[in-house]
Amino acid sequence: MSKKVIVVGAGPGGLATALRLKGQGYHVEIFESESRVGGRMRGFQDGAYAFDTGPTILQLPHLYDDLFASAQLKREDYITFTRLEPYTKLRFWDDSTLELTTDFDKLKHQLAAFRSDLPAAFERWYAEETKKYDAGYEPYLSQPARSILGYMRLDELGTGLRFRPWETLYQHFWNAFQDERLVYALSYPAKYLGMHPTLSASVFSLIPYIEMAFGVWHPQGGFRALAQAIAQGFQDLGGKIHLNTPVKQVWLENRQVQGVELENGELIKADTVIVNADFARAAQTLIPQTAQGKYTENFFAKKQFSCSTFMLYLGINKRYDNLPHHQLYLSEHIRKQEKPFVNDSALDEIDPPFYVCNPTPVDSSNAPEGHSTLYVLVPIPHTGYGIDWEKKAKSYRDLIIKRLPLLGFDGVEKHLVSETCYTANNWQNDYSVYLGAVFNLSHNWLQLGPFRPPIRSEYIDKLYWVGGAVHPGSGLMTILESAKNTAKFVEEDLVKK
């Protein structure tokens, strides 16, 4: 009889782990409190308009091929990906623009307009990043976190030094290009790691490299469809998903997993339990106090968490087919290196940077013919900084709507049919995200690798965590790596049992 595995939460990490384990022959059941799978990327429907709510950038498509292949399935049977070219357009504080693309001739032509020596600088940077990726991705991002001493192997000293760990991300790109537009264009992903580039480790230069080397993609039907696709593959193999079925807590006896207790009081037996929920919230609510170990309210109060996001989901009776899928406005304030700009501790009501996703030109499934949807994101303080969103939401919404023409979205307000706004409070209360910090624990040196919560529980036998809080960190790409390692640990431990 196969061992039974329960997954708590149907976010991307839980779904991916469940699919892998089902492919290995385990009896796997997922318990999800919401009415649809996906966690933060479950999306929603507002009349005729469909919206993604979580990730909008798909990197390294081979990770998804590998995920489905691990269960003897073909990813293309479940969902198709469209490559985006150019993949991101940026507008800077000085009104100059840059289109990021995997067409290096076009990219270098733009760089030459910035400064004549930049194309050669880019070639040097790209060649060095290729070496870093080849040497570092598999052992450091793809494999489980090691102990602190495990990262001090003499045979890997050269690789570690290649990453120049003493540099910040800002210093890394400044040394490469001496142009702040390129510095912030390439280091802006640090914001989604909960860090300002002047505080973020230079190792994260691999993120823009990965996008340049392997492209940026869009799943047809949106990321909500990607969640559904993984769930469908899991169910096609006989996996069970229980929607609208919240878990009250993990059922333990003497710090040994027995299964889960549902909100209705029912006890469900299992050989092992995997929790795919916001770690800081779940560690304090799903685990009995006697087994929480160090993961208490006081522990999390001392940790650094990412920013939250102010979101506008707009349904519009107009198309913007001439505008890119991904756009960023990097304002003058992105360059400020003092508080509150460096740590998102106060709301920027003057010149905030912002991001817009315009998916309809490559995926018309989200809106009626002639209409479109827009996904607008503005980094904001998490709820720990006490912004009164009941008072601020309307005025902030008006500010952002008025700024959309900076990225070419003219006349949006005149064409609005559907509008939904999320603040940090929505992420905290509606999605059970601790502090509404949507990108989880920040990725400073004391919260990386062995300093992040481990996948295997330190305190409870046969309990595992998967998601953005554990190694290698937040982001869909890294959560898929987390899921792969979670399935690996479960397999190792259940075989021993």
Tab-separated table of C-alpha atoms in Angstrom:
chain	number	residue	atom	x	y	z
A	1	MET	CA	0.000	0.000	0.000
A	2	SER	CA	1.462	3.390	-0.978
A	3	LYS	CA	2.271	5.962	1.663
A	4	LYS	CA	-0.214	8.808	2.057
A	5	VAL	CA	0.921	12.412	1.717
A	6	ILE	CA	-1.223	15.445	2.589
A	7	VAL	CA	-0.434	18.846	1.110
A	8	VAL	CA	-1.926	21.837	2.912
A	9	GLY	CA	-2.508	24.599	0.373
A	10	ALA	CA	-2.763	24.549	-3.418
A	11	GLY	CA	-0.338	27.335	-4.232
A	12	PRO	CA	2.267	26.698	-6.945
A	13	GLY	CA	4.671	25.082	-4.482
A	14	GLY	CA	2.041	22.723	-3.122
A	15	LEU	CA	0.723	21.823	-6.559
A	16	ALA	CA	4.192	21.188	-7.970
A	17	THR	CA	5.236	19.032	-4.999
A	18	ALA	CA	1.982	17.084	-5.158
A	19	LEU	CA	2.422	16.395	-8.890
A	20	ARG	CA	5.982	15.167	-8.388
A	21	LEU	CA	5.022	12.871	-5.512
A	22	LYS	CA	1.986	11.541	-7.359
A	23	GLY	CA	4.277	10.742	-10.258
A	24	GLN	CA	6.425	8.754	-7.817
A	25	GLY	CA	3.439	6.613	-6.876
A	26	TYR	CA	2.341	8.104	-3.562
A	27	HIS	CA	-1.261	8.608	-2.503
A	28	VAL	CA	-1.451	12.415	-2.395
A	29	GLU	CA	-4.323	14.662	-1.345
A	30	ILE	CA	-4.387	18.465	-1.319
A	31	PHE	CA	-6.540	20.435	1.110
A	32	GLU	CA	-7.221	24.005	0.011
A	33	SER	CA	-9.304	26.560	1.908
A	34	GLU	CA	-10.312	28.521	-1.208
A	35	SER	CA	-12.681	27.619	-4.023
A	36	ARG	CA	-9.922	27.417	-6.632
A	37	VAL	CA	-6.282	26.376	-6.776
A	38	GLY	CA	-3.292	28.688	-7.168
A	39	GLY	CA	-2.795	30.427	-3.844
A	40	ARG	CA	-1.729	33.994	-4.595
A	41	MET	CA	-1.819	33.229	-8.306
A	42	ARG	CA	-5.358	31.823	-8.324
A	43	GLY	CA	-6.652	34.976	-10.050
A	44	PHE	CA	-10.259	36.059	-10.220
A	45	GLN	CA	-13.074	36.853	-12.631
A	46	ASP	CA	-14.910	40.181	-12.660
A	47	GLY	CA	-17.761	39.954	-15.126
A	48	ALA	CA	-16.263	39.399	-18.583
A	49	TYR	CA	-12.708	40.128	-17.399
A	50	ALA	CA	-10.223	37.610	-15.973
A	51	PHE	CA	-7.199	38.655	-13.929
A	52	ASP	CA	-3.999	37.138	-12.621
A	53	THR	CA	-3.259	38.128	-9.049
A	54	GLY	CA	0.240	36.847	-8.420
A	55	PRO	CA	3.221	36.268	-10.727
A	56	THR	CA	3.209	37.667	-14.257
A	57	ILE	CA	6.724	36.680	-15.348
A	58	LEU	CA	7.613	33.128	-16.360
A	59	GLN	CA	11.305	32.260	-16.463
A	60	LEU	CA	13.132	29.057	-17.376
A	61	PRO	CA	10.293	27.202	-19.122
A	62	HIS	CA	12.281	23.973	-18.957
A	63	LEU	CA	11.501	23.861	-15.219
A	64	TYR	CA	7.838	23.310	-16.100
A	65	ASP	CA	8.735	20.704	-18.727
A	66	ASP	CA	10.748	18.909	-16.058
A	67	LEU	CA	7.902	19.183	-13.527
A	68	PHE	CA	5.379	17.497	-15.830
A	69	ALA	CA	7.962	14.988	-17.076
A	70	SER	CA	8.611	13.940	-13.461
A	71	ALA	CA	5.052	12.581	-13.527
A	72	GLN	CA	5.419	11.103	-17.051
A	73	LEU	CA	3.290	13.905	-18.521
A	74	LYS	CA	3.951	16.456	-21.253
A	75	ARG	CA	3.621	20.082	-20.256
A	76	GLU	CA	2.435	21.131	-23.719
A	77	ASP	CA	-0.586	18.821	-23.332
A	78	TYR	CA	-1.744	21.030	-20.474
A	79	ILE	CA	-0.612	24.577	-21.226
A	80	THR	CA	1.287	26.495	-23.883
A	81	PHE	CA	3.840	29.256	-23.384
A	82	THR	CA	4.346	32.321	-25.575
A	83	ARG	CA	7.752	33.975	-25.724
A	84	LEU	CA	7.744	37.744	-25.247
A	85	GLU	CA	9.991	39.952	-27.412
A	86	PRO	CA	10.959	42.454	-26.246
A	87	TYR	CA	10.171	41.131	-22.788
A	88	THR	CA	10.239	44.352	-20.741
A	89	LYS	CA	10.258	48.035	-21.598
A	90	LEU	CA	11.544	50.561	-19.073
A	91	ARG	CA	11.032	54.288	-18.901
A	92	PHE	CA	13.496	56.174	-16.719
A	93	TRP	CA	13.351	59.335	-14.636
A	94	ASP	CA	14.959	61.301	-17.497
A	95	ASP	CA	12.328	60.055	-20.020
A	96	SER	CA	14.815	57.826	-21.827
A	97	THR	CA	13.651	54.259	-22.517
A	98	LEU	CA	15.140	50.809	-22.877
A	99	GLU	CA	13.616	47.618	-24.261
A	100	LEU	CA	15.077	44.469	-22.765
A	101	THR	CA	15.293	41.708	-25.339
A	102	THR	CA	17.106	38.469	-26.106
A	103	ASP	CA	17.986	39.966	-29.506
A	104	PHE	CA	21.415	41.229	-28.512
A	105	ASP	CA	21.959	43.211	-31.706
A	106	LYS	CA	18.859	45.273	-30.920
A	107	LEU	CA	19.835	45.554	-27.265
A	108	LYS	CA	23.372	46.721	-28.045
A	109	HIS	CA	22.054	49.237	-30.563
A	110	GLN	CA	20.028	50.823	-27.765
A	111	LEU	CA	22.980	50.729	-25.379
A	112	ALA	CA	25.183	52.480	-27.930
A	113	ALA	CA	22.700	55.366	-27.916
A	114	PHE	CA	23.237	55.640	-24.155
A	115	ARG	CA	27.029	55.594	-24.455
A	116	SER	CA	29.363	54.263	-27.107
A	117	ASP	CA	31.300	51.878	-24.854
A	118	LEU	CA	28.222	50.173	-23.379
A	119	PRO	CA	27.775	47.434	-26.018
A	120	ALA	CA	31.279	46.134	-25.255
A	121	ALA	CA	30.602	46.449	-21.518
A	122	PHE	CA	27.465	44.420	-21.965
A	123	GLU	CA	29.325	41.665	-23.831
A	124	ARG	CA	31.865	41.426	-21.003
A	125	TRP	CA	29.118	41.326	-18.369
A	126	TYR	CA	27.099	38.699	-20.221
A	127	ALA	CA	30.118	36.432	-20.732
A	128	GLU	CA	30.957	36.610	-17.033
A	129	GLU	CA	27.341	35.961	-15.991
A	130	THR	CA	27.234	32.913	-18.253
A	131	LYS	CA	30.164	31.465	-16.327
A	132	LYS	CA	28.425	32.273	-13.036
A	133	TYR	CA	25.223	30.618	-14.158
A	134	ASP	CA	27.003	27.501	-15.410
A	135	ALA	CA	28.957	27.199	-12.174
A	136	GLY	CA	26.404	28.397	-9.654
A	137	TYR	CA	22.785	27.719	-10.581
A	138	GLU	CA	22.732	23.964	-10.102
A	139	PRO	CA	24.703	23.694	-6.814
A	140	TYR	CA	23.372	26.843	-5.155
A	141	LEU	CA	19.839	27.491	-6.435
A	142	SER	CA	18.673	24.111	-7.679
A	143	GLN	CA	19.956	21.952	-4.830
A	144	PRO	CA	18.821	21.974	-1.172
A	145	ALA	CA	20.417	24.483	1.165
A	146	ARG	CA	23.509	23.211	2.939
A	147	SER	CA	24.768	23.918	6.427
A	148	ILE	CA	26.915	27.019	6.857
A	149	LEU	CA	30.054	24.869	6.810
A	150	GLY	CA	28.740	23.103	3.717
A	151	TYR	CA	29.232	26.325	1.756
A	152	MET	CA	32.899	26.545	2.720
A	153	ARG	CA	34.261	23.759	0.541
A	154	LEU	CA	37.718	24.482	-0.809
A	155	ASP	CA	36.900	23.007	-4.215
A	156	GLU	CA	34.135	25.608	-4.625
A	157	LEU	CA	36.130	28.588	-3.442
A	158	GLY	CA	36.742	29.826	-6.984
A	159	THR	CA	33.028	29.697	-7.818
A	160	GLY	CA	32.128	31.571	-4.653
A	161	LEU	CA	34.667	34.299	-5.334
A	162	ARG	CA	33.379	34.653	-8.897
A	163	PHE	CA	30.099	35.890	-7.378
A	164	ARG	CA	31.995	38.625	-5.479
A	165	PRO	CA	29.835	38.279	-2.355
A	166	TRP	CA	31.297	41.460	-0.862
A	167	GLU	CA	29.532	43.522	-3.552
A	168	THR	CA	25.955	44.729	-3.474
A	169	LEU	CA	23.791	44.391	-6.547
A	170	TYR	CA	24.089	48.136	-7.104
A	171	GLN	CA	27.901	47.959	-6.965
A	172	HIS	CA	27.903	44.975	-9.303
A	173	PHE	CA	26.012	46.773	-12.057
A	174	TRP	CA	27.729	50.090	-11.484
A	175	ASN	CA	31.128	48.443	-11.858
A	176	ALA	CA	29.927	46.828	-15.070
A	177	PHE	CA	28.261	49.839	-16.726
A	178	GLN	CA	28.713	53.142	-14.812
A	179	ASP	CA	25.205	54.149	-15.896
A	180	GLU	CA	22.461	54.361	-13.288
A	181	ARG	CA	19.768	53.628	-15.830
A	182	LEU	CA	21.293	50.220	-16.471
A	183	VAL	CA	22.000	49.745	-12.779
A	184	TYR	CA	18.334	50.108	-11.867
A	185	ALA	CA	16.965	48.509	-15.014
A	186	LEU	CA	18.864	45.299	-14.277
A	187	SER	CA	18.678	45.365	-10.481
A	188	TYR	CA	14.994	46.219	-10.141
A	189	PRO	CA	14.076	42.525	-9.552
A	190	ALA	CA	15.692	42.980	-6.131
A	191	LYS	CA	12.537	44.865	-5.139
A	192	TYR	CA	10.666	41.574	-5.474
A	193	LEU	CA	13.152	39.966	-3.123
A	194	GLY	CA	12.333	42.565	-0.479
A	195	MET	CA	15.588	44.431	-1.013
A	196	HIS	CA	16.900	47.697	-2.407
A	197	PRO	CA	19.795	47.153	-4.869
A	198	THR	CA	22.192	48.932	-2.498
A	199	LEU	CA	21.413	46.287	0.139
A	200	SER	CA	20.918	43.221	-2.034
A	201	ALA	CA	23.645	40.648	-2.644
A	202	SER	CA	25.288	40.690	-6.076
A	203	VAL	CA	24.419	37.003	-6.576
A	204	PHE	CA	20.975	38.151	-7.743
A	205	SER	CA	22.521	39.475	-10.950
A	206	LEU	CA	21.643	35.972	-12.166
A	207	ILE	CA	17.966	36.993	-12.442
A	208	PRO	CA	18.361	39.497	-15.311
A	209	TYR	CA	20.891	37.156	-16.886
A	210	ILE	CA	18.402	34.266	-16.852
A	211	GLU	CA	15.821	36.452	-18.580
A	212	MET	CA	18.299	37.517	-21.260
A	213	ALA	CA	19.650	34.023	-21.800
A	214	PHE	CA	16.405	32.025	-21.737
A	215	GLY	CA	13.710	34.603	-22.382
A	216	VAL	CA	10.550	35.662	-20.582
A	217	TRP	CA	7.331	33.794	-21.318
A	218	HIS	CA	3.586	34.035	-20.821
A	219	PRO	CA	1.349	31.013	-20.169
A	220	GLN	CA	-1.729	31.147	-22.394
A	221	GLY	CA	-4.775	31.687	-20.222
A	222	GLY	CA	-2.639	33.451	-17.641
A	223	PHE	CA	-0.878	32.233	-14.535
A	224	ARG	CA	-4.232	31.213	-13.100
A	225	ALA	CA	-4.398	28.761	-16.033
A	226	LEU	CA	-0.887	27.557	-15.193
A	227	ALA	CA	-2.080	26.673	-11.683
A	228	GLN	CA	-5.085	24.897	-13.148
A	229	ALA	CA	-2.835	22.998	-15.577
A	230	ILE	CA	-0.614	21.613	-12.807
A	231	ALA	CA	-3.715	20.718	-10.799
A	232	GLN	CA	-5.240	18.956	-13.821
A	233	GLY	CA	-2.095	16.907	-14.371
A	234	PHE	CA	-2.158	15.899	-10.708
A	235	GLN	CA	-5.830	14.910	-10.908
A	236	ASP	CA	-5.327	13.011	-14.169
A	237	LEU	CA	-2.962	10.748	-12.237
A	238	GLY	CA	-5.604	10.145	-9.572
A	239	GLY	CA	-4.608	12.867	-7.108
A	240	LYS	CA	-7.371	14.392	-5.000
A	241	ILE	CA	-7.918	18.106	-4.380
A	242	HIS	CA	-10.335	19.157	-1.649
A	243	LEU	CA	-11.416	22.755	-2.280
A	244	ASN	CA	-13.227	24.883	0.298
A	245	THR	CA	-11.671	22.630	2.940
A	246	PRO	CA	-9.563	24.642	5.389
A	247	VAL	CA	-7.111	22.877	7.686
A	248	LYS	CA	-7.252	23.901	11.342
A	249	GLN	CA	-3.870	22.512	12.305
A	250	VAL	CA	-1.336	19.786	11.681
A	251	TRP	CA	-2.240	16.753	13.804
A	252	LEU	CA	0.711	15.725	15.949
A	253	GLU	CA	1.495	13.176	18.629
A	254	ASN	CA	4.811	13.588	20.446
A	255	ARG	CA	6.042	15.854	17.641
A	256	GLN	CA	5.303	13.168	15.081
A	257	VAL	CA	3.004	13.942	12.162
A	258	GLN	CA	-0.215	11.964	12.226
A	259	GLY	CA	-2.106	13.945	9.608
A	260	VAL	CA	-4.233	17.079	9.716
A	261	GLU	CA	-7.274	18.317	11.609
A	262	LEU	CA	-9.804	20.101	9.413
A	263	GLU	CA	-11.747	23.172	10.512
A	264	ASN	CA	-14.826	20.965	10.880
A	265	GLY	CA	-12.983	18.805	13.416
A	266	GLU	CA	-12.355	15.830	11.130
A	267	LEU	CA	-8.978	14.114	11.515
A	268	ILE	CA	-7.318	12.936	8.289
A	269	LYS	CA	-4.512	10.433	8.740
A	270	ALA	CA	-1.292	10.671	6.701
A	271	ASP	CA	2.297	9.453	6.727
A	272	THR	CA	3.613	12.935	6.056
A	273	VAL	CA	2.326	16.499	5.725
A	274	ILE	CA	3.618	19.274	3.463
A	275	VAL	CA	2.524	22.820	4.248
A	276	ASN	CA	2.284	25.251	1.335
A	277	ALA	CA	1.055	28.379	3.061
A	278	ASP	CA	2.591	31.685	4.067
A	279	PHE	CA	5.292	30.449	6.434
A	280	ALA	CA	5.186	33.175	9.074
A	281	ARG	CA	1.399	32.897	9.349
A	282	ALA	CA	1.176	29.119	9.121
A	283	ALA	CA	4.001	28.434	11.585
A	284	GLN	CA	2.011	30.304	14.233
A	285	THR	CA	-1.472	29.045	13.382
A	286	LEU	CA	-1.240	25.553	11.878
A	287	ILE	CA	1.328	24.200	14.338
A	288	PRO	CA	0.402	23.626	18.010
A	289	GLN	CA	2.219	26.063	20.298
A	290	THR	CA	4.131	23.276	22.012
A	291	ALA	CA	5.765	22.302	18.700
A	292	GLN	CA	6.459	25.720	17.164
A	293	GLY	CA	10.009	25.886	18.467
A	294	LYS	CA	11.591	29.257	17.682
A	295	TYR	CA	8.925	30.237	15.148
A	296	THR	CA	6.949	32.479	17.447
A	297	GLU	CA	5.556	35.979	17.074
A	298	ASN	CA	8.722	37.356	18.672
A	299	PHE	CA	10.925	35.511	16.155
A	300	PHE	CA	9.137	36.950	13.145
A	301	ALA	CA	9.014	40.429	14.667
A	302	LYS	CA	12.823	40.493	14.454
A	303	LYS	CA	12.965	39.415	10.802
A	304	GLN	CA	13.056	41.599	7.716
A	305	PHE	CA	10.102	41.216	5.370
A	306	SER	CA	9.550	42.441	1.836
A	307	CYS	CA	7.387	45.311	0.743
A	308	SER	CA	3.737	44.812	-0.057
A	309	THR	CA	2.027	45.898	-3.277
A	310	PHE	CA	-0.779	48.242	-4.224
A	311	MET	CA	-2.649	46.618	-7.090
A	312	LEU	CA	-5.133	47.837	-9.673
A	313	TYR	CA	-6.874	45.224	-11.823
A	314	LEU	CA	-8.546	47.114	-14.644
A	315	GLY	CA	-10.986	45.923	-17.303
A	316	ILE	CA	-11.055	48.381	-20.213
A	317	ASN	CA	-13.201	48.687	-23.347
A	318	LYS	CA	-10.093	49.564	-25.336
A	319	ARG	CA	-7.006	47.740	-26.610
A	320	TYR	CA	-3.376	48.808	-26.185
A	321	ASP	CA	-1.926	46.488	-28.811
A	322	ASN	CA	1.006	48.789	-29.548
A	323	LEU	CA	2.277	48.664	-25.970
A	324	PRO	CA	4.536	45.944	-24.493
A	325	HIS	CA	3.414	43.107	-22.249
A	326	HIS	CA	5.649	44.234	-19.350
A	327	GLN	CA	6.532	47.847	-18.607
A	328	LEU	CA	8.254	49.601	-15.717
A	329	TYR	CA	8.441	53.246	-14.845
A	330	LEU	CA	11.582	53.861	-12.784
A	331	SER	CA	11.134	57.240	-11.186
A	332	GLU	CA	13.740	59.567	-9.718
A	333	HIS	CA	12.821	58.147	-6.307
A	334	ILE	CA	14.163	54.720	-7.258
A	335	ARG	CA	17.640	56.272	-7.055
A	336	LYS	CA	17.276	57.537	-3.481
A	337	GLN	CA	19.358	55.556	-1.017
A	338	GLU	CA	17.986	56.763	2.287
A	339	LYS	CA	14.908	55.826	4.292
A	340	PRO	CA	12.061	55.482	3.507
A	341	PHE	CA	13.003	54.825	-0.123
A	342	VAL	CA	15.584	52.193	0.636
A	343	ASN	CA	13.318	50.095	2.884
A	344	ASP	CA	9.738	50.943	1.770
A	345	SER	CA	8.892	52.181	5.259
A	346	ALA	CA	6.658	55.050	4.065
A	347	LEU	CA	4.173	55.477	1.242
A	348	ASP	CA	5.557	57.340	-1.762
A	349	GLU	CA	2.719	59.686	-2.731
A	350	ILE	CA	4.810	61.880	-5.032
A	351	ASP	CA	6.846	59.881	-7.566
A	352	PRO	CA	6.483	56.116	-7.023
A	353	PRO	CA	7.936	53.633	-9.492
A	354	PHE	CA	5.331	51.244	-10.875
A	355	TYR	CA	4.798	48.276	-13.171
A	356	VAL	CA	2.058	47.508	-15.703
A	357	CYS	CA	1.280	44.161	-17.321
A	358	ASN	CA	-0.712	44.407	-20.564
A	359	PRO	CA	-1.419	40.736	-21.384
A	360	THR	CA	-4.279	41.017	-23.898
A	361	PRO	CA	-2.191	41.537	-27.097
A	362	VAL	CA	-0.629	38.071	-26.664
A	363	ASP	CA	-3.517	36.414	-24.789
A	364	SER	CA	-7.034	37.577	-25.604
A	365	SER	CA	-8.649	35.059	-23.243
A	366	ASN	CA	-8.834	37.616	-20.436
A	367	ALA	CA	-11.263	40.111	-22.020
A	368	PRO	CA	-14.045	40.398	-24.623
A	369	GLU	CA	-13.138	41.283	-28.193
A	370	GLY	CA	-11.926	44.877	-28.427
A	371	HIS	CA	-11.365	45.041	-24.653
A	372	SER	CA	-8.314	44.430	-22.482
A	373	THR	CA	-7.137	43.999	-18.933
A	374	LEU	CA	-4.324	45.806	-17.156
A	375	TYR	CA	-2.442	44.662	-14.052
A	376	VAL	CA	-0.853	47.615	-12.239
A	377	LEU	CA	1.590	47.101	-9.356
A	378	VAL	CA	3.154	49.697	-7.054
A	379	PRO	CA	5.539	48.684	-4.236
A	380	ILE	CA	4.213	49.948	-0.881
A	381	PRO	CA	5.011	49.446	2.826
A	382	HIS	CA	3.774	46.253	4.451
A	383	THR	CA	1.176	46.494	7.211
A	384	GLY	CA	3.820	46.758	9.925
A	385	TYR	CA	4.238	50.419	8.971
A	386	GLY	CA	0.636	51.283	9.742
A	387	ILE	CA	-0.680	52.901	6.559
A	388	ASP	CA	-4.404	53.647	6.953
A	389	TRP	CA	-5.653	52.272	3.663
A	390	GLU	CA	-9.282	53.119	4.366
A	391	LYS	CA	-8.216	56.752	4.099
A	392	LYS	CA	-5.475	56.383	1.508
A	393	ALA	CA	-6.747	53.867	-1.071
A	394	LYS	CA	-8.914	56.238	-3.130
A	395	SER	CA	-6.371	59.063	-3.385
A	396	TYR	CA	-3.556	56.621	-4.141
A	397	ARG	CA	-5.641	54.961	-6.819
A	398	ASP	CA	-6.251	58.362	-8.416
A	399	LEU	CA	-2.527	59.161	-8.317
A	400	ILE	CA	-1.574	55.924	-10.095
A	401	ILE	CA	-4.328	56.215	-12.716
A	402	LYS	CA	-3.090	59.708	-13.566
A	403	ARG	CA	0.457	58.395	-13.980
A	404	LEU	CA	-0.395	55.562	-16.375
A	405	PRO	CA	0.204	57.812	-19.438
A	406	LEU	CA	3.893	57.766	-18.457
A	407	LEU	CA	3.889	54.258	-19.924
A	408	GLY	CA	1.603	55.088	-22.835
A	409	PHE	CA	-1.717	54.097	-21.287
A	410	ASP	CA	-3.684	57.191	-22.225
A	411	GLY	CA	-7.366	57.656	-21.473
A	412	VAL	CA	-7.683	54.660	-19.167
A	413	GLU	CA	-10.215	56.265	-16.842
A	414	LYS	CA	-12.591	57.097	-19.697
A	415	HIS	CA	-12.628	53.448	-20.775
A	416	LEU	CA	-12.892	51.693	-17.398
A	417	VAL	CA	-15.516	48.973	-17.173
A	418	SER	CA	-14.139	46.900	-14.297
A	419	GLU	CA	-11.880	47.932	-11.435
A	420	THR	CA	-10.525	46.089	-8.384
A	421	CYS	CA	-7.980	47.485	-5.928
A	422	TYR	CA	-5.777	45.534	-3.495
A	423	THR	CA	-3.739	47.091	-0.705
A	424	ALA	CA	-1.414	45.533	1.863
A	425	ASN	CA	-4.519	44.858	3.958
A	426	ASN	CA	-6.003	42.651	1.230
A	427	TRP	CA	-2.863	40.573	1.004
A	428	GLN	CA	-2.781	40.202	4.781
A	429	ASN	CA	-6.455	39.514	5.390
A	430	ASP	CA	-7.745	37.912	2.188
A	431	TYR	CA	-4.651	35.885	1.273
A	432	SER	CA	-3.318	35.201	4.793
A	433	VAL	CA	0.053	36.793	4.025
A	434	TYR	CA	2.013	37.849	7.102
A	435	LEU	CA	2.187	41.682	7.161
A	436	GLY	CA	0.872	41.613	3.596
A	437	ALA	CA	4.553	41.145	2.610
A	438	VAL	CA	3.851	39.482	-0.730
A	439	PHE	CA	7.479	38.598	-1.486
A	440	ASN	CA	7.946	36.957	1.907
A	441	LEU	CA	11.116	37.107	4.005
A	442	SER	CA	13.652	39.484	2.491
A	443	HIS	CA	16.779	37.994	0.967
A	444	ASN	CA	19.539	39.679	2.939
A	445	TRP	CA	22.634	37.661	3.840
A	446	LEU	CA	21.154	36.633	7.197
A	447	GLN	CA	18.025	35.314	5.485
A	448	LEU	CA	19.616	33.381	2.610
A	449	GLY	CA	20.422	29.687	2.179
A	450	PRO	CA	21.004	28.043	5.558
A	451	PHE	CA	19.572	31.105	7.302
A	452	ARG	CA	16.104	30.670	5.749
A	453	PRO	CA	13.626	28.282	7.349
A	454	PRO	CA	14.428	24.747	6.170
A	455	ILE	CA	12.158	22.565	4.060
A	456	ARG	CA	12.367	19.763	6.620
A	457	SER	CA	10.892	20.911	9.903
A	458	GLU	CA	13.492	21.215	12.633
A	459	TYR	CA	10.967	20.292	15.312
A	460	ILE	CA	8.437	17.875	13.818
A	461	ASP	CA	9.114	14.521	12.164
A	462	LYS	CA	7.652	14.139	8.642
A	463	LEU	CA	6.583	17.778	8.345
A	464	TYR	CA	7.831	19.827	5.386
A	465	TRP	CA	7.453	23.404	4.188
A	466	VAL	CA	7.378	24.496	0.559
A	467	GLY	CA	7.142	28.004	-0.869
A	468	GLY	CA	8.881	31.356	-0.941
A	469	ALA	CA	10.051	31.393	2.677
A	470	VAL	CA	12.325	28.370	2.380
A	471	HIS	CA	15.444	27.969	0.227
A	472	PRO	CA	16.024	29.181	-2.443
A	473	GLY	CA	13.434	31.937	-1.845
A	474	SER	CA	10.486	33.833	-3.273
A	475	GLY	CA	9.525	33.901	-6.933
A	476	LEU	CA	7.854	31.276	-9.099
A	477	MET	CA	11.114	29.969	-10.550
A	478	THR	CA	12.662	29.392	-7.125
A	479	ILE	CA	9.433	27.993	-5.663
A	480	LEU	CA	9.535	25.289	-8.353
A	481	GLU	CA	13.059	24.451	-7.210
A	482	SER	CA	11.784	24.366	-3.619
A	483	ALA	CA	9.046	21.931	-4.685
A	484	LYS	CA	11.579	19.650	-6.386
A	485	ASN	CA	13.667	19.513	-3.225
A	486	THR	CA	10.631	19.017	-0.996
A	487	ALA	CA	9.592	15.986	-3.043
A	488	LYS	CA	13.176	14.723	-2.828
A	489	PHE	CA	13.217	14.990	0.973
A	490	VAL	CA	9.822	13.308	1.334
A	491	GLU	CA	10.972	10.429	-0.867
A	492	GLU	CA	14.175	10.004	1.151
A	493	ASP	CA	12.372	10.039	4.489
A	494	LEU	CA	9.431	7.810	3.545
A	495	VAL	CA	11.757	5.200	2.096
A	496	LYS	CA	13.589	5.114	5.441
A	497	LYS	CA	10.372	4.776	7.433
